[in-house]
Amino acid sequence: MAEAHAAVAFSFAITHEGFDINYDHEVLNLVWNSGVRSWKKRLARARNGVRNGVYPAHIQSLWLISAIALGLHFTGYQAPFNLTNRLLVHLPSNTINWQVTACFLAALVIWLSICFTMRYTLKLLLMYKGWMYESRAPGSRVSLPTMLWVAVVRVLSSWNKPGLYSFQGSLPRLPLPSVGDTMTRYLRSVRPLLDDDNYARMERLAKEFEQSIGKKLQWYLILKSWWSTNYVSDWWEEYVYLRGRSPLCVNSNFYGTDAIFMNLTNKQAARAANVVSLLLNFRRLIEHQELQPIMVQGMIPLCSWQYERTFNTARVPGLETDRIVHYKDSNHIVVLHKGCYYKMLIYHKGRILRPCELQVQIEEILKANATPLDGEEHLAALTAWNRSKWAEARNTFFSRGVNHVSLRTIESAAFVLSLDDEPFEFDLARPELLDNFGKKLLHGNGYNRWFDKCFTVCVANNGRVGFNAEHTWSDAAIASHMWENLIVDDLVSEGYDESGDTKGTPDFQPPMPTRLSWDLTPCLSKIDEATMDVTKLINEVNLRILVHQEYGKGFMKKCRISPDAYIQMALQLAYYRDAGRFSLTYEASMTRLFREGRTETVRPCTIESAAWVKAMQNQSTTNDERVKMLQAACDRHQLGYQDAMCGRGIDRHLFCLYVVSKYLEVDSPFLNEVLSEPWRLSTSQTPHGQTPKMDLKKHPNCISAGGGFGPVADDGYGVSYIIAGENLIFFHISAKTTCQQTDVQRFSENISQALADIRSMFEQHMKDHPKPAKSITNGAST
């Protein structure tokens, strides 16, 4: 009974002597501060909501217009449309007070009219995508319409300093392509993959679909595009992510690595404390909408919708479909160390704990030498299990009692911090160390990452860091922005002293972390089964991180070719040499030029790229012919990339048509075949330079090695790459060990050889033609 009373902050009882009130002052103070913080956030959200609602106008301009309205009225001049006098007629009297009120109301009407005119003007301007297709080649001229468009957009977008979500109301909706256009693009994309007979068959299926059921399905999509903000995003999240039953580990989650060329401290607790502090500061920027939105060329905004769920988010398993749960606020993180879980408070009296105070808490965990409870060490394997099995176990064993409370503590945390008891190592002379670095972040041992959480920060015992992120809540660009911001701030803040500890002295004794309680005995068999399954899964995956230092985007630009197109062509050549054939290739492109946009697929395997690859394998083809064919292939790739960014892609439209057909229970042989085609080469470029803080000239070692993901197809490769400066590229290559046709080491060697061959080709071309040949490459470089 005494323990029960000690567990509550407040108790009330009526006795024969009167009222008996007991309370814990410290806990009530905690509750009070939490409430104050929540109300401050509500007020900040309300203020930001008003600011975003009138953007690009400034809210303070209302007072200027009010002053003008008062001046006009009391000097005998009329406001526009005689608005003041018209409003005054409807007011109780004609006294000075009511005249001032009428002036203010007139000013408010005029101000709102100006605000919405500016807002919808900007929205109409942002619908224009002609700028994307303008030539960037030296000496080329920008068209007059684009020049005028640039001038007006630059004025409107820089009129007022934007908040994170200020442009959301001005972003256009994702356009819906016509069925005919999508069929034309699709058939062109599969031509190099099919022989004449199969291509003719696919042409017939596409024509039948377009002329029959396709029209009906398209009408439903037209209605959805009118009604919803984005006709793709909600279905993409539900059917591609939440309804997937495969384990998140390897199959869905992705990872990011540290800045491997610098080591700020070897002390695990100090690095973890600074990383936690920087992440919480980034969260604060998001919550207060002080984070600047990403602007293409400094004036064209990208959608910021995905940032909302960066923190305090978890994916909750369901028997048939999962759901994303986002908590408005969280005052703690969860720390995982040697199989034990801890709740660590991150606030004190309304402020975020300083790094030196966080280090005290983390050191307490490291010194604890706690022993995991039965089943606790392997508990996270459940999050790496089949989603339906995990949902069933969750409903049975985690729906009540201490298990429910502890699970909710993890899911409501800002994020999970994993303190690993092994190092993350890197040495250019020993490439296997970087490979192991990536594997530890991609899947760890299967139970030292909470795969359901928005992200798990992993800190090694030598101070190196990385993260593992769940994919549903956002695309990699958002996590990449967060991580890039962290790496830069960790360097420039100079947050470590000479001994490697965080700077500063705690102002008070920080609240000590508390162990989470579990009663896992009833579900030990499920945890053991999940552990065996995830161990088998990670043993079937191999990862190779290739560090290409021979050259980078500097040489590619000298060739007047987009670096992304250059690398994609190298991957096509490498894959053809590896597999002896062409394959359907996936490259992720963003559609964040539109509201709630996520990704679209670019198909790098084209008629032009296939012709160039065959020419590279044909010794009778001249070098000049190869250069010309590569330029044509890169042009076609750039056009496909631009189309994807502008809402003219292929795959998201076909995906939505397929979803409608399933709702209507209509069978389509064409859609069934298209949606079942395997992506044997799945690629993605990790964005770099999203924050203006990144200055590689000043801090050349401040660059992450990027990140990666598991293979999409059992007989294919997953390739992520980051163009890290003028002379450095990282490739993260994954494949299944169970497939005899794939080998990450062999494929990495083929990539290196392809890049070397393309360089030799261009060097020979430049030698033969001292003045660089004018490129026919158009469009935005990615």
CSV table of N, CA and C in Angstrom, one decimal, residues 381-460:
chain,number,residue,atom,x,y,z
A,381,ALA,N,13.3,-7.5,-31.7
A,381,ALA,CA,13.1,-8.4,-32.8
A,381,ALA,C,11.7,-8.5,-33.3
A,382,LEU,N,10.7,-8.2,-32.4
A,382,LEU,CA,9.3,-8.2,-32.8
A,382,LEU,C,9.0,-7.1,-33.8
A,383,THR,N,9.7,-6.0,-33.7
A,383,THR,CA,9.5,-4.9,-34.7
A,383,THR,C,10.1,-5.2,-36.0
A,384,ALA,N,11.0,-6.2,-36.1
A,384,ALA,CA,11.6,-6.7,-37.3
A,384,ALA,C,11.0,-7.9,-37.9
A,385,TRP,N,9.8,-8.3,-37.3
A,385,TRP,CA,9.1,-9.5,-37.7
A,385,TRP,C,8.1,-9.2,-38.7
A,386,ASN,N,7.4,-10.3,-39.2
A,386,ASN,CA,6.3,-10.1,-40.1
A,386,ASN,C,5.2,-9.2,-39.4
A,387,ARG,N,4.7,-8.2,-40.1
A,387,ARG,CA,3.8,-7.2,-39.5
A,387,ARG,C,2.6,-7.8,-38.8
A,388,SER,N,2.0,-8.8,-39.5
A,388,SER,CA,0.7,-9.4,-38.9
A,388,SER,C,1.0,-10.2,-37.7
A,389,LYS,N,2.2,-10.9,-37.7
A,389,LYS,CA,2.6,-11.7,-36.5
A,389,LYS,C,2.9,-10.8,-35.3
A,390,TRP,N,3.6,-9.7,-35.6
A,390,TRP,CA,3.9,-8.7,-34.6
A,390,TRP,C,2.6,-8.0,-34.0
A,391,ALA,N,1.6,-7.8,-34.9
A,391,ALA,CA,0.4,-7.2,-34.5
A,391,ALA,C,-0.4,-8.1,-33.6
A,392,GLU,N,-0.4,-9.4,-33.9
A,392,GLU,CA,-1.1,-10.4,-33.1
A,392,GLU,C,-0.4,-10.5,-31.7
A,393,ALA,N,0.9,-10.5,-31.7
A,393,ALA,CA,1.6,-10.6,-30.4
A,393,ALA,C,1.4,-9.3,-29.6
A,394,ARG,N,1.3,-8.2,-30.3
A,394,ARG,CA,1.1,-6.9,-29.6
A,394,ARG,C,-0.3,-6.9,-28.9
A,395,ASN,N,-1.3,-7.3,-29.7
A,395,ASN,CA,-2.7,-7.4,-29.2
A,395,ASN,C,-2.8,-8.3,-28.0
A,396,THR,N,-2.1,-9.4,-28.0
A,396,THR,CA,-2.2,-10.4,-27.0
A,396,THR,C,-1.4,-10.1,-25.7
A,397,PHE,N,-0.2,-9.6,-25.9
A,397,PHE,CA,0.7,-9.4,-24.7
A,397,PHE,C,1.1,-8.0,-24.3
A,398,PHE,N,0.7,-7.0,-25.2
A,398,PHE,CA,1.1,-5.6,-24.9
A,398,PHE,C,-0.1,-4.7,-24.9
A,399,SER,N,-1.3,-5.2,-24.6
A,399,SER,CA,-2.5,-4.3,-24.6
A,399,SER,C,-2.9,-3.8,-23.2
A,400,ARG,N,-2.2,-4.3,-22.2
A,400,ARG,CA,-2.5,-3.9,-20.8
A,400,ARG,C,-1.3,-4.1,-19.9
A,401,GLY,N,-1.4,-3.5,-18.7
A,401,GLY,CA,-0.4,-3.7,-17.7
A,401,GLY,C,0.9,-3.0,-18.0
A,402,VAL,N,2.0,-3.5,-17.4
A,402,VAL,CA,3.3,-2.8,-17.6
A,402,VAL,C,3.8,-2.9,-19.0
A,403,ASN,N,3.5,-4.0,-19.7
A,403,ASN,CA,4.0,-4.0,-21.1
A,403,ASN,C,3.3,-2.9,-22.0
A,404,HIS,N,2.1,-2.7,-21.7
A,404,HIS,CA,1.4,-1.6,-22.5
A,404,HIS,C,2.0,-0.2,-22.1
A,405,VAL,N,2.2,0.0,-20.9
A,405,VAL,CA,2.8,1.3,-20.4
A,405,VAL,C,4.2,1.5,-21.0
A,406,SER,N,5.0,0.5,-21.0
A,406,SER,CA,6.4,0.6,-21.5
A,406,SER,C,6.4,0.7,-23.0
A,407,LEU,N,5.5,0.0,-23.7
A,407,LEU,CA,5.5,0.1,-25.1
A,407,LEU,C,5.0,1.5,-25.6
A,408,ARG,N,4.1,2.0,-24.9
A,408,ARG,CA,3.6,3.4,-25.2
A,408,ARG,C,4.7,4.4,-24.9
A,409,THR,N,5.5,4.2,-23.9
A,409,THR,CA,6.6,5.0,-23.6
A,409,THR,C,7.6,5.1,-24.8
A,410,ILE,N,7.9,3.9,-25.4
A,410,ILE,CA,8.8,3.9,-26.5
A,410,ILE,C,8.1,4.6,-27.7
A,411,GLU,N,6.9,4.3,-28.0
A,411,GLU,CA,6.2,4.8,-29.2
A,411,GLU,C,6.0,6.3,-29.1
A,412,SER,N,5.8,6.8,-27.9
A,412,SER,CA,5.6,8.3,-27.7
A,412,SER,C,6.9,9.1,-27.5
A,413,ALA,N,8.0,8.4,-27.5
A,413,ALA,CA,9.3,9.1,-27.3
A,413,ALA,C,9.6,10.0,-28.6
A,414,ALA,N,10.4,11.0,-28.4
A,414,ALA,CA,10.8,11.8,-29.5
A,414,ALA,C,11.6,11.0,-30.5
A,415,PHE,N,12.4,10.1,-30.1
A,415,PHE,CA,13.1,9.1,-30.9
A,415,PHE,C,13.8,8.1,-30.0
A,416,VAL,N,14.4,7.1,-30.5
A,416,VAL,CA,15.1,6.1,-29.8
A,416,VAL,C,16.6,6.3,-30.0
A,417,LEU,N,17.4,6.2,-28.9
A,417,LEU,CA,18.8,6.3,-28.9
A,417,LEU,C,19.4,4.9,-28.5
A,418,SER,N,20.2,4.3,-29.4
A,418,SER,CA,20.8,3.0,-29.2
A,418,SER,C,22.3,3.2,-28.9
A,419,LEU,N,22.7,2.9,-27.7
A,419,LEU,CA,24.1,3.0,-27.3
A,419,LEU,C,24.8,1.6,-27.5
A,420,ASP,N,25.4,1.4,-28.7
A,420,ASP,CA,26.0,0.1,-29.0
A,420,ASP,C,27.3,-0.1,-28.2
A,421,ASP,N,27.6,-1.4,-27.9
A,421,ASP,CA,28.8,-1.7,-27.2
A,421,ASP,C,29.9,-2.2,-28.1
A,422,GLU,N,29.9,-1.7,-29.4
A,422,GLU,CA,30.9,-2.1,-30.4
A,422,GLU,C,31.2,-0.9,-31.2
A,423,PRO,N,32.4,-0.8,-31.9
A,423,PRO,CA,32.7,0.4,-32.6
A,423,PRO,C,32.2,0.4,-34.0
A,424,PHE,N,32.0,1.6,-34.6
A,424,PHE,CA,31.8,1.8,-36.0
A,424,PHE,C,33.1,2.3,-36.6
A,425,GLU,N,33.7,1.5,-37.5
A,425,GLU,CA,35.1,1.8,-37.9
A,425,GLU,C,35.1,2.1,-39.4
A,426,PHE,N,36.2,2.9,-39.8
A,426,PHE,CA,36.4,3.2,-41.2
A,426,PHE,C,37.9,3.4,-41.4
A,427,ASP,N,38.3,2.7,-42.5
A,427,ASP,CA,39.7,2.8,-43.0
A,427,ASP,C,39.7,2.5,-44.5
A,428,LEU,N,40.2,3.5,-45.2
A,428,LEU,CA,40.2,3.3,-46.7
A,428,LEU,C,41.0,2.1,-47.1
A,429,ALA,N,42.0,1.7,-46.3
A,429,ALA,CA,42.8,0.6,-46.7
A,429,ALA,C,42.1,-0.8,-46.3
A,430,ARG,N,41.0,-0.7,-45.5
A,430,ARG,CA,40.2,-1.9,-45.2
A,430,ARG,C,38.8,-1.6,-45.5
A,431,PRO,N,38.3,-1.8,-46.7
A,431,PRO,CA,37.0,-1.5,-47.1
A,431,PRO,C,35.9,-2.3,-46.3
A,432,GLU,N,36.3,-3.5,-45.8
A,432,GLU,CA,35.3,-4.3,-45.1
A,432,GLU,C,34.8,-3.6,-43.8
A,433,LEU,N,35.6,-2.7,-43.3
A,433,LEU,CA,35.2,-2.0,-42.1
A,433,LEU,C,34.0,-1.0,-42.4
A,434,LEU,N,34.0,-0.3,-43.5
A,434,LEU,CA,32.9,0.5,-43.9
A,434,LEU,C,31.7,-0.3,-44.2
A,435,ASP,N,31.9,-1.5,-44.8
A,435,ASP,CA,30.8,-2.4,-45.1
A,435,ASP,C,30.1,-2.8,-43.8
A,436,ASN,N,30.9,-3.1,-42.8
A,436,ASN,CA,30.3,-3.5,-41.5
A,436,ASN,C,29.6,-2.3,-40.9
A,437,PHE,N,30.1,-1.2,-41.0
A,437,PHE,CA,29.5,0.1,-40.5
A,437,PHE,C,28.1,0.2,-41.1
A,438,GLY,N,28.0,0.0,-42.4
A,438,GLY,CA,26.6,0.1,-43.0
A,438,GLY,C,25.7,-1.0,-42.6
A,439,LYS,N,26.2,-2.2,-42.4
A,439,LYS,CA,25.4,-3.4,-42.0
A,439,LYS,C,24.8,-3.1,-40.5
A,440,LYS,N,25.7,-2.6,-39.7
A,440,LYS,CA,25.2,-2.3,-38.3
A,440,LYS,C,24.1,-1.3,-38.3
A,441,LEU,N,24.1,-0.4,-39.2
A,441,LEU,CA,23.0,0.6,-39.3
A,441,LEU,C,21.8,0.1,-40.0
A,442,LEU,N,22.0,-0.7,-41.1
A,442,LEU,CA,20.9,-1.2,-41.8
A,442,LEU,C,20.0,-2.1,-41.0
A,443,HIS,N,20.7,-3.0,-40.2
A,443,HIS,CA,19.9,-4.0,-39.5
A,443,HIS,C,20.4,-4.3,-38.1
A,444,GLY,N,21.7,-3.9,-37.8
A,444,GLY,CA,22.3,-4.3,-36.5
A,444,GLY,C,22.3,-5.8,-36.3
A,445,ASN,N,22.0,-6.2,-35.1
A,445,ASN,CA,21.9,-7.6,-34.8
A,445,ASN,C,20.5,-8.1,-34.9
A,446,GLY,N,19.6,-7.2,-35.4
A,446,GLY,CA,18.2,-7.6,-35.5
A,446,GLY,C,17.3,-7.2,-34.3
A,447,TYR,N,17.9,-6.9,-33.2
A,447,TYR,CA,17.1,-6.6,-32.0
A,447,TYR,C,17.7,-5.4,-31.2
A,448,ASN,N,18.7,-4.7,-31.8
A,448,ASN,CA,19.2,-3.5,-31.1
A,448,ASN,C,18.8,-2.2,-31.8
A,449,ARG,N,17.8,-2.3,-32.7
A,449,ARG,CA,17.1,-1.1,-33.3
A,449,ARG,C,15.6,-1.3,-33.1
A,450,TRP,N,14.9,-0.2,-32.8
A,450,TRP,CA,13.5,-0.3,-32.7
A,450,TRP,C,12.9,0.2,-34.1
A,451,PHE,N,12.7,-0.8,-35.0
A,451,PHE,CA,12.4,-0.5,-36.4
A,451,PHE,C,11.1,0.2,-36.6
A,452,ASP,N,10.2,0.2,-35.6
A,452,ASP,CA,8.9,0.8,-35.7
A,452,ASP,C,9.0,2.4,-35.5
A,453,LYS,N,10.1,2.8,-34.9
A,453,LYS,CA,10.2,4.2,-34.5
A,453,LYS,C,10.5,5.1,-35.7
A,454,CYS,N,10.2,6.3,-35.7
A,454,CYS,CA,10.5,7.2,-36.8
A,454,CYS,C,12.0,7.1,-37.1
A,455,PHE,N,12.8,7.1,-36.2
A,455,PHE,CA,14.3,6.8,-36.4
A,455,PHE,C,14.9,6.4,-35.1
A,456,THR,N,15.9,5.6,-35.2
A,456,THR,CA,16.8,5.2,-34.1
A,456,THR,C,18.2,5.8,-34.3
A,457,VAL,N,18.7,6.6,-33.4
A,457,VAL,CA,20.0,7.1,-33.5
A,457,VAL,C,21.0,6.1,-32.9
A,458,CYS,N,22.0,5.7,-33.6
A,458,CYS,CA,22.9,4.6,-33.1
A,458,CYS,C,24.3,5.3,-32.9
A,459,VAL,N,24.8,5.1,-31.6
A,459,VAL,CA,26.0,5.7,-31.2
A,459,VAL,C,27.0,4.5,-30.8
A,460,ALA,N,28.1,4.4,-31.5
A,460,ALA,CA,29.0,3.3,-31.2
A,460,ALA,C,29.9,3.7,-30.0
